[in-house]
mmCIF file of C-alpha atoms in Angstrom:
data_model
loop_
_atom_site.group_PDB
_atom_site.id
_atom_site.type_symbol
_atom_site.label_atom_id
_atom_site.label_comp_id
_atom_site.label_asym_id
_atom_site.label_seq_id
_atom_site.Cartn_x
_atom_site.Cartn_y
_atom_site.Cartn_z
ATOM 1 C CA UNK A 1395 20.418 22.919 -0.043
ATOM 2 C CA UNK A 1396 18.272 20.356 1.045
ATOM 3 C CA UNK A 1397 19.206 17.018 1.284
ATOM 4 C CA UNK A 1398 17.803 14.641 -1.082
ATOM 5 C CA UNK A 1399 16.222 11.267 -0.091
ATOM 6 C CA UNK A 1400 16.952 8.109 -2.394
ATOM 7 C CA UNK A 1401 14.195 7.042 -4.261
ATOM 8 C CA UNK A 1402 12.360 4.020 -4.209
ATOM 9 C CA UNK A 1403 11.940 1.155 -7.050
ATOM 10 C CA UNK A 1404 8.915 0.247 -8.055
ATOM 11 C CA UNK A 1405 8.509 -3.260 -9.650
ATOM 12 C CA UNK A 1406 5.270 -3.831 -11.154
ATOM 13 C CA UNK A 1407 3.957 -7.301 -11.257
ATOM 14 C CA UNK A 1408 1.221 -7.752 -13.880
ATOM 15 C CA UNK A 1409 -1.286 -8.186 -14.861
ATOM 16 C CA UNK A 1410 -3.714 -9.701 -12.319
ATOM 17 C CA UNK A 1411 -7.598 -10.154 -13.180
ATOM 18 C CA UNK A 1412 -9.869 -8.162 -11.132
ATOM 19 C CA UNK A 1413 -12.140 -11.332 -10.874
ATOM 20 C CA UNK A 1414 -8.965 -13.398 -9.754
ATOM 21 C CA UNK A 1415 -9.500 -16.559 -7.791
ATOM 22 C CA UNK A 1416 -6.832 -16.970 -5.193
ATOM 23 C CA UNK A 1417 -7.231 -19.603 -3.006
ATOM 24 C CA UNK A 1418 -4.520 -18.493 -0.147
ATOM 25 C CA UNK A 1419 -1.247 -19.644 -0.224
ATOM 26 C CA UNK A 1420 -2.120 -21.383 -2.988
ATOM 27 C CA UNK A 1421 -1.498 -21.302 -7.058
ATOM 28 C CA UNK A 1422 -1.529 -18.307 -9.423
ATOM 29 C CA UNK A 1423 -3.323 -19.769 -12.174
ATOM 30 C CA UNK A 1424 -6.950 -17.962 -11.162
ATOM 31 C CA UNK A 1425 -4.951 -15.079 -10.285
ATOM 32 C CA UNK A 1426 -3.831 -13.766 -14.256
ATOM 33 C CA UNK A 1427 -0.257 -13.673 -13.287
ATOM 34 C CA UNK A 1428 1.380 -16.527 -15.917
ATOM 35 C CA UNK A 1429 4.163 -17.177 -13.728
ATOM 36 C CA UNK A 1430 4.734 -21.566 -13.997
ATOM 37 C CA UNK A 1431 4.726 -21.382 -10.204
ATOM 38 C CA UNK A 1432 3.463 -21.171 -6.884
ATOM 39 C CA UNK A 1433 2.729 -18.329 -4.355
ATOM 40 C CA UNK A 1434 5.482 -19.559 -2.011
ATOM 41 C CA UNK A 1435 8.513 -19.486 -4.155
ATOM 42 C CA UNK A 1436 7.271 -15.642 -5.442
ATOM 43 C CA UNK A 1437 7.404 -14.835 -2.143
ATOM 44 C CA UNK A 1438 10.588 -16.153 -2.171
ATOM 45 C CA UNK A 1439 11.807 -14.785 -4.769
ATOM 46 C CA UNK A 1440 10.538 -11.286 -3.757
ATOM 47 C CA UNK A 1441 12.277 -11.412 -0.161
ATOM 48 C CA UNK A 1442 15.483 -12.107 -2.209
ATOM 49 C CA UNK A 1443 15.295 -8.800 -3.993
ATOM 50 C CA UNK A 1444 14.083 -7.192 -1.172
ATOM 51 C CA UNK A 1445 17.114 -8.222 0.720
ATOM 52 C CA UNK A 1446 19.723 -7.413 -1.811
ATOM 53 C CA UNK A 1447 17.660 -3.988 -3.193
ATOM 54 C CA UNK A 1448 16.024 -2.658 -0.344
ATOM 55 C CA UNK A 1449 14.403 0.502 -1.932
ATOM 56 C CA UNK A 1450 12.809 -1.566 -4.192
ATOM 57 C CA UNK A 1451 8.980 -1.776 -3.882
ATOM 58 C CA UNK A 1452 6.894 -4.409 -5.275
ATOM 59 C CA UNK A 1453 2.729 -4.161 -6.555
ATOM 60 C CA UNK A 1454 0.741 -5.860 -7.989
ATOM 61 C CA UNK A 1455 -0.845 -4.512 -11.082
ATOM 62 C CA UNK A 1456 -4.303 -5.524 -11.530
ATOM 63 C CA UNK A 1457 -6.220 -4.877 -15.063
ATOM 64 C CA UNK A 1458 -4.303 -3.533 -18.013
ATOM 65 C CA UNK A 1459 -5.842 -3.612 -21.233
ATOM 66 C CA UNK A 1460 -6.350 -7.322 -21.391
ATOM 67 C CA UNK A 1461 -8.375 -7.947 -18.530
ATOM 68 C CA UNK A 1462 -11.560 -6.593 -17.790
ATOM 69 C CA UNK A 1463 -14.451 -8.124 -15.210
ATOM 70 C CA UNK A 1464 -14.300 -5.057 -12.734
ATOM 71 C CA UNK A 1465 -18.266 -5.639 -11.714
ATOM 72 C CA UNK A 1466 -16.362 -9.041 -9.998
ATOM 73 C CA UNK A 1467 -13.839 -7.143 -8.753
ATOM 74 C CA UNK A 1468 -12.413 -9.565 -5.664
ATOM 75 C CA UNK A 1469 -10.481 -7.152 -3.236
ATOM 76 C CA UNK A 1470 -10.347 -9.904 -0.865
ATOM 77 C CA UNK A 1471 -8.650 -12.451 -3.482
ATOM 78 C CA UNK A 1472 -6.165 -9.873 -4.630
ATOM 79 C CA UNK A 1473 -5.363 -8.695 -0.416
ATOM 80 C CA UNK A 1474 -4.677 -12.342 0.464
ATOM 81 C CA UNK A 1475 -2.080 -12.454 -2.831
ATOM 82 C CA UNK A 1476 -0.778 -9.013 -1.908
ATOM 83 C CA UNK A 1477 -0.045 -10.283 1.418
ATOM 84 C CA UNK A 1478 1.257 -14.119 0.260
ATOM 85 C CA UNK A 1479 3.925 -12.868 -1.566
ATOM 86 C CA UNK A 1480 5.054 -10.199 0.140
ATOM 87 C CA UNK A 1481 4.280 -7.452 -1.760
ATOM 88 C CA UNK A 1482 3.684 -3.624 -1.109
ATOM 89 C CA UNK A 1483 0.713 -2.622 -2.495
ATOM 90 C CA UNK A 1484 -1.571 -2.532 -5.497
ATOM 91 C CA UNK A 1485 -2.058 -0.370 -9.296
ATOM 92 C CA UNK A 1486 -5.302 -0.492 -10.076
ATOM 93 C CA UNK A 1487 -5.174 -0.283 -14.209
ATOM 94 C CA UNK A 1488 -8.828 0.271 -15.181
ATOM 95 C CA UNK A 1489 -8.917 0.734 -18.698
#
């Protein structure tokens, strides 16, 4: 048999707007994400679970059925998030 490889965790954070306005290192509230706080503690927050669930993966989902704007999609806005907090990638959720 072979040998089988643990699985990762995905944890989807969502839903950012595709026209988000993320000023880096900075506040959430252009981004769509209604968290009451700052880029810094997610990031925090993040490296905690990280830490004490390693397999576990974090994106960012972007879109959903609420938000729509992809002609202003910002790919540079949602990298500099991405990156902020720590995450591991991206869903793209075009509707």
């Amino acid at each position: 048999m072979s040998e089988r490889r643990p699985h990762r965790r995905p944890l989807a954070l969502g839903f950012a707007r595709p026209d988000m306005i993320y000023p880096e290192g900075g506040e959430l509230s252009g981004s769509g994400l209604q968290f009451p706080f700052a880029a810094p503690f997610l990031r925090e927050a993040i490296a905690t679970l990280k830490k004490r669930n390693p397999r576990t993966r974090v994106v960012v989902s972007v879109g959903g059925a609420n938000y729509g704007r992809w002609d202003r999609y910002d790919a540079a806005a949602l990298a500099r998030l991405v990156r902020d907090i720590g995450a591991d990638g991206v869903d793209l959720d075009y509707e």
